Amino acid sequence: SSDAVWVGTEAGLYRLSSGTVEPVAAVTAAIRDLAVDAAGTGWLATAAGLVSWDGAQAGTFDSAAGKLADDDVRAVFGLESGVLAGTAAGAALVGTRSDRVLTAGVGSLPYDDVTSVWAEGDLLAFGHGIGATVVQADFQHVDHYHSLRWIPDERVTAVALEPDGTRWLATP
């Protein structure tokens, strides 16, 4: 119902509706972050992979299936269809028309320990242990922010993008 509140906790997913809290039996992993895509699918970041939740059933995505760089998912951002997920070993686009895994290397991310993610238009933003990176989805243009020249701390804990291209970065 429209009054439902979905709550991700260390004990899994819960649904609060009409004053009643009920655990979702299908999702018992500790939830680190959550997002909803434009289709209404919930995406849950866990230490054991990525979980999708459509309100009735859960789907699991992991590195063994080639969907993630590794299963230690730290951050998620809901897209038009699917999710942008950040993991300890990179990032991934999952549930999209162009699913792909991104790891550190030439033509990709500068560092693989991704702590936060955001998407706006054709831009993807990643916070990580050596700064933040904003790229066009095709990686033809990359902006990397690191060191005291750009930010007060190398570790970026949150990123956000505005439609006009303004970038927001959080550091400890």
PDB file of C-alpha atoms in Angstrom:
ATOM      1  CA  SER A   1       0.000   0.000   0.000  1.00  0.00           C
ATOM      2  CA  SER A   2       1.044   3.637  -0.371  1.00  0.00           C
ATOM      3  CA  ASP A   3       1.542   4.041   3.378  1.00  0.00           C
ATOM      4  CA  ALA A   4       4.211   1.298   3.458  1.00  0.00           C
ATOM      5  CA  VAL A   5       7.713   2.133   4.635  1.00  0.00           C
ATOM      6  CA  TRP A   6      10.515  -0.266   3.754  1.00  0.00           C
ATOM      7  CA  VAL A   7      13.339  -0.330   6.310  1.00  0.00           C
ATOM      8  CA  GLY A   8      16.770  -1.882   5.766  1.00  0.00           C
ATOM      9  CA  THR A   9      18.487  -2.955   8.987  1.00  0.00           C
ATOM     10  CA  GLU A  10      21.349  -5.137  10.205  1.00  0.00           C
ATOM     11  CA  ALA A  11      18.777  -7.912  10.548  1.00  0.00           C
ATOM     12  CA  GLY A  12      17.373  -7.589   7.008  1.00  0.00           C
ATOM     13  CA  LEU A  13      14.408  -5.889   5.355  1.00  0.00           C
ATOM     14  CA  TYR A  14      11.262  -4.865   7.215  1.00  0.00           C
ATOM     15  CA  ARG A  15       7.929  -3.432   6.103  1.00  0.00           C
ATOM     16  CA  LEU A  16       6.127  -0.882   8.244  1.00  0.00           C
ATOM     17  CA  SER A  17       2.470  -0.438   7.296  1.00  0.00           C
ATOM     18  CA  SER A  18      -0.549   0.750   9.264  1.00  0.00           C
ATOM     19  CA  GLY A  19       1.475   0.745  12.486  1.00  0.00           C
ATOM     20  CA  THR A  20       2.686  -2.842  12.050  1.00  0.00           C
ATOM     21  CA  VAL A  21       6.318  -3.852  11.508  1.00  0.00           C
ATOM     22  CA  GLU A  22       6.865  -7.132   9.664  1.00  0.00           C
ATOM     23  CA  PRO A  23      10.163  -8.748   8.641  1.00  0.00           C
ATOM     24  CA  VAL A  24      10.515  -9.743   4.985  1.00  0.00           C
ATOM     25  CA  ALA A  25      11.457 -13.419   5.212  1.00  0.00           C
ATOM     26  CA  ALA A  26      13.169 -13.400   1.795  1.00  0.00           C
ATOM     27  CA  VAL A  27      15.707 -10.719   2.811  1.00  0.00           C
ATOM     28  CA  THR A  28      17.620 -11.417   6.032  1.00  0.00           C
ATOM     29  CA  ALA A  29      21.107 -10.097   5.173  1.00  0.00           C
ATOM     30  CA  ALA A  30      22.337  -6.887   6.817  1.00  0.00           C
ATOM     31  CA  ILE A  31      21.480  -3.975   4.534  1.00  0.00           C
ATOM     32  CA  ARG A  32      24.174  -1.292   4.089  1.00  0.00           C
ATOM     33  CA  ASP A  33      22.396   0.944   1.582  1.00  0.00           C
ATOM     34  CA  LEU A  34      19.221   0.930  -0.467  1.00  0.00           C
ATOM     35  CA  ALA A  35      17.789   2.577  -3.560  1.00  0.00           C
ATOM     36  CA  VAL A  36      14.730   2.348  -5.792  1.00  0.00           C
ATOM     37  CA  ASP A  37      14.848   2.454  -9.590  1.00  0.00           C
ATOM     38  CA  ALA A  38      12.250   4.221 -11.758  1.00  0.00           C
ATOM     39  CA  ALA A  39      10.307   0.960 -12.178  1.00  0.00           C
ATOM     40  CA  GLY A  40       9.853   0.691  -8.397  1.00  0.00           C
ATOM     41  CA  THR A  41      12.295  -2.155  -7.788  1.00  0.00           C
ATOM     42  CA  GLY A  42      14.174  -1.847  -4.515  1.00  0.00           C
ATOM     43  CA  TRP A  43      17.921  -2.530  -4.606  1.00  0.00           C
ATOM     44  CA  LEU A  44      19.715  -3.516  -1.402  1.00  0.00           C
ATOM     45  CA  ALA A  45      23.469  -3.429  -0.784  1.00  0.00           C
ATOM     46  CA  THR A  46      24.723  -6.281   1.425  1.00  0.00           C
ATOM     47  CA  ALA A  47      28.069  -7.890   2.268  1.00  0.00           C
ATOM     48  CA  ALA A  48      26.849 -10.983   0.405  1.00  0.00           C
ATOM     49  CA  GLY A  49      25.891  -9.300  -2.869  1.00  0.00           C
ATOM     50  CA  LEU A  50      23.125  -7.187  -4.324  1.00  0.00           C
ATOM     51  CA  VAL A  51      19.453  -7.958  -3.673  1.00  0.00           C
ATOM     52  CA  SER A  52      16.515  -6.747  -5.748  1.00  0.00           C
ATOM     53  CA  TRP A  53      13.075  -6.549  -4.160  1.00  0.00           C
ATOM     54  CA  ASP A  54       9.887  -5.978  -6.165  1.00  0.00           C
ATOM     55  CA  GLY A  55       7.567  -6.055  -3.159  1.00  0.00           C
ATOM     56  CA  ALA A  56       6.843  -9.761  -3.525  1.00  0.00           C
ATOM     57  CA  GLN A  57      10.089 -11.594  -4.269  1.00  0.00           C
ATOM     58  CA  ALA A  58      13.830 -11.132  -3.973  1.00  0.00           C
ATOM     59  CA  GLY A  59      16.501 -11.611  -6.607  1.00  0.00           C
ATOM     60  CA  THR A  60      20.198 -12.012  -5.831  1.00  0.00           C
ATOM     61  CA  PHE A  61      23.116 -10.770  -7.912  1.00  0.00           C
ATOM     62  CA  ASP A  62      26.701 -11.706  -7.117  1.00  0.00           C
ATOM     63  CA  SER A  63      30.198 -11.933  -8.500  1.00  0.00           C
ATOM     64  CA  ALA A  64      29.871 -15.660  -9.244  1.00  0.00           C
ATOM     65  CA  ALA A  65      27.230 -14.790 -11.857  1.00  0.00           C
ATOM     66  CA  GLY A  66      29.504 -12.098 -13.287  1.00  0.00           C
ATOM     67  CA  LYS A  67      27.192  -9.259 -12.244  1.00  0.00           C
ATOM     68  CA  LEU A  68      29.480  -7.662  -9.607  1.00  0.00           C
ATOM     69  CA  ALA A  69      33.208  -7.075  -9.164  1.00  0.00           C
ATOM     70  CA  ASP A  70      32.828  -8.766  -5.765  1.00  0.00           C
ATOM     71  CA  ASP A  71      30.026  -9.423  -3.283  1.00  0.00           C
ATOM     72  CA  ASP A  72      30.954  -6.718  -0.751  1.00  0.00           C
ATOM     73  CA  VAL A  73      28.376  -4.137  -1.933  1.00  0.00           C
ATOM     74  CA  ARG A  74      28.678  -0.806  -0.125  1.00  0.00           C
ATOM     75  CA  ALA A  75      26.488   1.640  -2.077  1.00  0.00           C
ATOM     76  CA  VAL A  76      23.628   1.670  -4.593  1.00  0.00           C
ATOM     77  CA  PHE A  77      21.892   4.299  -6.738  1.00  0.00           C
ATOM     78  CA  GLY A  78      18.606   3.572  -8.545  1.00  0.00           C
ATOM     79  CA  LEU A  79      18.564   4.246 -12.287  1.00  0.00           C
ATOM     80  CA  GLU A  80      15.819   4.421 -14.928  1.00  0.00           C
ATOM     81  CA  SER A  81      16.097   0.643 -15.050  1.00  0.00           C
ATOM     82  CA  GLY A  82      18.370  -1.163 -12.632  1.00  0.00           C
ATOM     83  CA  VAL A  83      21.059   0.118 -10.326  1.00  0.00           C
ATOM     84  CA  LEU A  84      24.593   1.466 -10.111  1.00  0.00           C
ATOM     85  CA  ALA A  85      26.352  -0.487  -7.333  1.00  0.00           C
ATOM     86  CA  GLY A  86      29.692   0.206  -5.626  1.00  0.00           C
ATOM     87  CA  THR A  87      31.704  -2.659  -4.161  1.00  0.00           C
ATOM     88  CA  ALA A  88      35.055  -3.246  -2.466  1.00  0.00           C
ATOM     89  CA  ALA A  89      36.506  -4.269  -5.846  1.00  0.00           C
ATOM     90  CA  GLY A  90      34.828  -1.816  -8.226  1.00  0.00           C
ATOM     91  CA  ALA A  91      31.340  -0.966  -9.411  1.00  0.00           C
ATOM     92  CA  ALA A  92      28.633  -2.411 -11.631  1.00  0.00           C
ATOM     93  CA  LEU A  93      25.581  -1.496 -13.660  1.00  0.00           C
ATOM     94  CA  VAL A  94      22.988  -4.200 -12.931  1.00  0.00           C
ATOM     95  CA  GLY A  95      19.487  -4.674 -14.349  1.00  0.00           C
ATOM     96  CA  THR A  96      20.128  -2.201 -17.169  1.00  0.00           C
ATOM     97  CA  ARG A  97      20.194  -2.629 -20.948  1.00  0.00           C
ATOM     98  CA  SER A  98      23.991  -2.433 -20.762  1.00  0.00           C
ATOM     99  CA  ASP A  99      25.037  -4.298 -17.609  1.00  0.00           C
ATOM    100  CA  ARG A 100      28.758  -4.177 -16.969  1.00  0.00           C
ATOM    101  CA  VAL A 101      31.341  -4.567 -14.230  1.00  0.00           C
ATOM    102  CA  LEU A 102      33.853  -1.757 -13.677  1.00  0.00           C
ATOM    103  CA  THR A 103      37.188  -2.362 -11.980  1.00  0.00           C
ATOM    104  CA  ALA A 104      40.346  -0.297 -11.636  1.00  0.00           C
ATOM    105  CA  GLY A 105      42.369   0.041 -14.812  1.00  0.00           C
ATOM    106  CA  VAL A 106      42.968   2.025 -17.953  1.00  0.00           C
ATOM    107  CA  GLY A 107      39.692   3.297 -19.408  1.00  0.00           C
ATOM    108  CA  SER A 108      37.813   2.580 -16.187  1.00  0.00           C
ATOM    109  CA  LEU A 109      38.012   3.460 -12.499  1.00  0.00           C
ATOM    110  CA  PRO A 110      41.283   4.754 -10.980  1.00  0.00           C
ATOM    111  CA  TYR A 111      40.700   2.790  -7.763  1.00  0.00           C
ATOM    112  CA  ASP A 112      38.495  -0.157  -6.938  1.00  0.00           C
ATOM    113  CA  ASP A 113      37.401   0.379  -3.301  1.00  0.00           C
ATOM    114  CA  VAL A 114      34.134   2.185  -4.111  1.00  0.00           C
ATOM    115  CA  THR A 115      32.368   3.749  -1.114  1.00  0.00           C
ATOM    116  CA  SER A 116      29.592   5.738  -2.803  1.00  0.00           C
ATOM    117  CA  VAL A 117      27.873   6.081  -6.188  1.00  0.00           C
ATOM    118  CA  TRP A 118      25.547   8.507  -7.998  1.00  0.00           C
ATOM    119  CA  ALA A 119      24.231   8.942 -11.529  1.00  0.00           C
ATOM    120  CA  GLU A 120      22.799  11.986 -13.300  1.00  0.00           C
ATOM    121  CA  GLY A 121      22.095  12.089 -17.024  1.00  0.00           C
ATOM    122  CA  ASP A 122      25.068  10.462 -18.775  1.00  0.00           C
ATOM    123  CA  LEU A 123      27.394  11.018 -15.795  1.00  0.00           C
ATOM    124  CA  LEU A 124      28.412   8.426 -13.213  1.00  0.00           C
ATOM    125  CA  ALA A 125      30.117   9.432  -9.954  1.00  0.00           C
ATOM    126  CA  PHE A 126      32.170   7.226  -7.660  1.00  0.00           C
ATOM    127  CA  GLY A 127      33.612   7.977  -4.227  1.00  0.00           C
ATOM    128  CA  HIS A 128      36.569   5.818  -3.224  1.00  0.00           C
ATOM    129  CA  GLY A 129      39.708   5.628  -1.121  1.00  0.00           C
ATOM    130  CA  ILE A 130      41.763   7.950  -3.335  1.00  0.00           C
ATOM    131  CA  GLY A 131      39.176  10.627  -4.069  1.00  0.00           C
ATOM    132  CA  ALA A 132      36.188  10.820  -6.364  1.00  0.00           C
ATOM    133  CA  THR A 133      35.737  10.165 -10.054  1.00  0.00           C
ATOM    134  CA  VAL A 134      33.036  11.533 -12.355  1.00  0.00           C
ATOM    135  CA  VAL A 135      32.833   9.976 -15.810  1.00  0.00           C
ATOM    136  CA  GLN A 136      30.626   9.978 -18.846  1.00  0.00           C
ATOM    137  CA  ALA A 137      28.947   6.582 -19.007  1.00  0.00           C
ATOM    138  CA  ASP A 138      31.101   5.677 -22.038  1.00  0.00           C
ATOM    139  CA  PHE A 139      34.299   6.692 -20.138  1.00  0.00           C
ATOM    140  CA  GLN A 140      35.282   9.105 -22.902  1.00  0.00           C
ATOM    141  CA  HIS A 141      35.693  11.899 -20.353  1.00  0.00           C
ATOM    142  CA  VAL A 142      36.983  11.351 -16.796  1.00  0.00           C
ATOM    143  CA  ASP A 143      37.332  13.906 -13.986  1.00  0.00           C
ATOM    144  CA  HIS A 144      39.243  12.701 -10.943  1.00  0.00           C
ATOM    145  CA  TYR A 145      39.334  14.701  -7.695  1.00  0.00           C
ATOM    146  CA  HIS A 146      42.014  13.812  -5.163  1.00  0.00           C
ATOM    147  CA  SER A 147      44.668  15.278  -2.872  1.00  0.00           C
ATOM    148  CA  LEU A 148      44.560  18.556  -1.029  1.00  0.00           C
ATOM    149  CA  ARG A 149      44.488  20.365  -4.352  1.00  0.00           C
ATOM    150  CA  TRP A 150      40.843  19.369  -4.807  1.00  0.00           C
ATOM    151  CA  ILE A 151      39.471  17.945  -1.557  1.00  0.00           C
ATOM    152  CA  PRO A 152      40.412  17.983   2.159  1.00  0.00           C
ATOM    153  CA  ASP A 153      40.758  14.185   2.475  1.00  0.00           C
ATOM    154  CA  GLU A 154      41.501  11.377   0.010  1.00  0.00           C
ATOM    155  CA  ARG A 155      38.672   9.141   1.255  1.00  0.00           C
ATOM    156  CA  VAL A 156      35.360  10.210  -0.259  1.00  0.00           C
ATOM    157  CA  THR A 157      32.355   8.868   1.645  1.00  0.00           C
ATOM    158  CA  ALA A 158      29.524  10.315  -0.458  1.00  0.00           C
ATOM    159  CA  VAL A 159      29.039  11.789  -3.932  1.00  0.00           C
ATOM    160  CA  ALA A 160      26.134  13.584  -5.607  1.00  0.00           C
ATOM    161  CA  LEU A 161      25.573  15.277  -8.956  1.00  0.00           C
ATOM    162  CA  GLU A 162      23.118  18.005  -9.876  1.00  0.00           C
ATOM    163  CA  PRO A 163      21.449  18.153 -13.301  1.00  0.00           C
ATOM    164  CA  ASP A 164      23.560  21.238 -14.167  1.00  0.00           C
ATOM    165  CA  GLY A 165      26.775  19.250 -13.586  1.00  0.00           C
ATOM    166  CA  THR A 166      27.563  20.559 -10.102  1.00  0.00           C
ATOM    167  CA  ARG A 167      29.429  17.896  -8.093  1.00  0.00           C
ATOM    168  CA  TRP A 168      29.074  17.323  -4.342  1.00  0.00           C
ATOM    169  CA  LEU A 169      31.719  15.332  -2.457  1.00  0.00           C
ATOM    170  CA  ALA A 170      31.844  14.352   1.222  1.00  0.00           C
ATOM    171  CA  THR A 171      35.037  13.455   3.068  1.00  0.00           C
ATOM    172  CA  PRO A 172      35.740  12.525   6.696  1.00  0.00           C
TER     173      PRO A 172
END
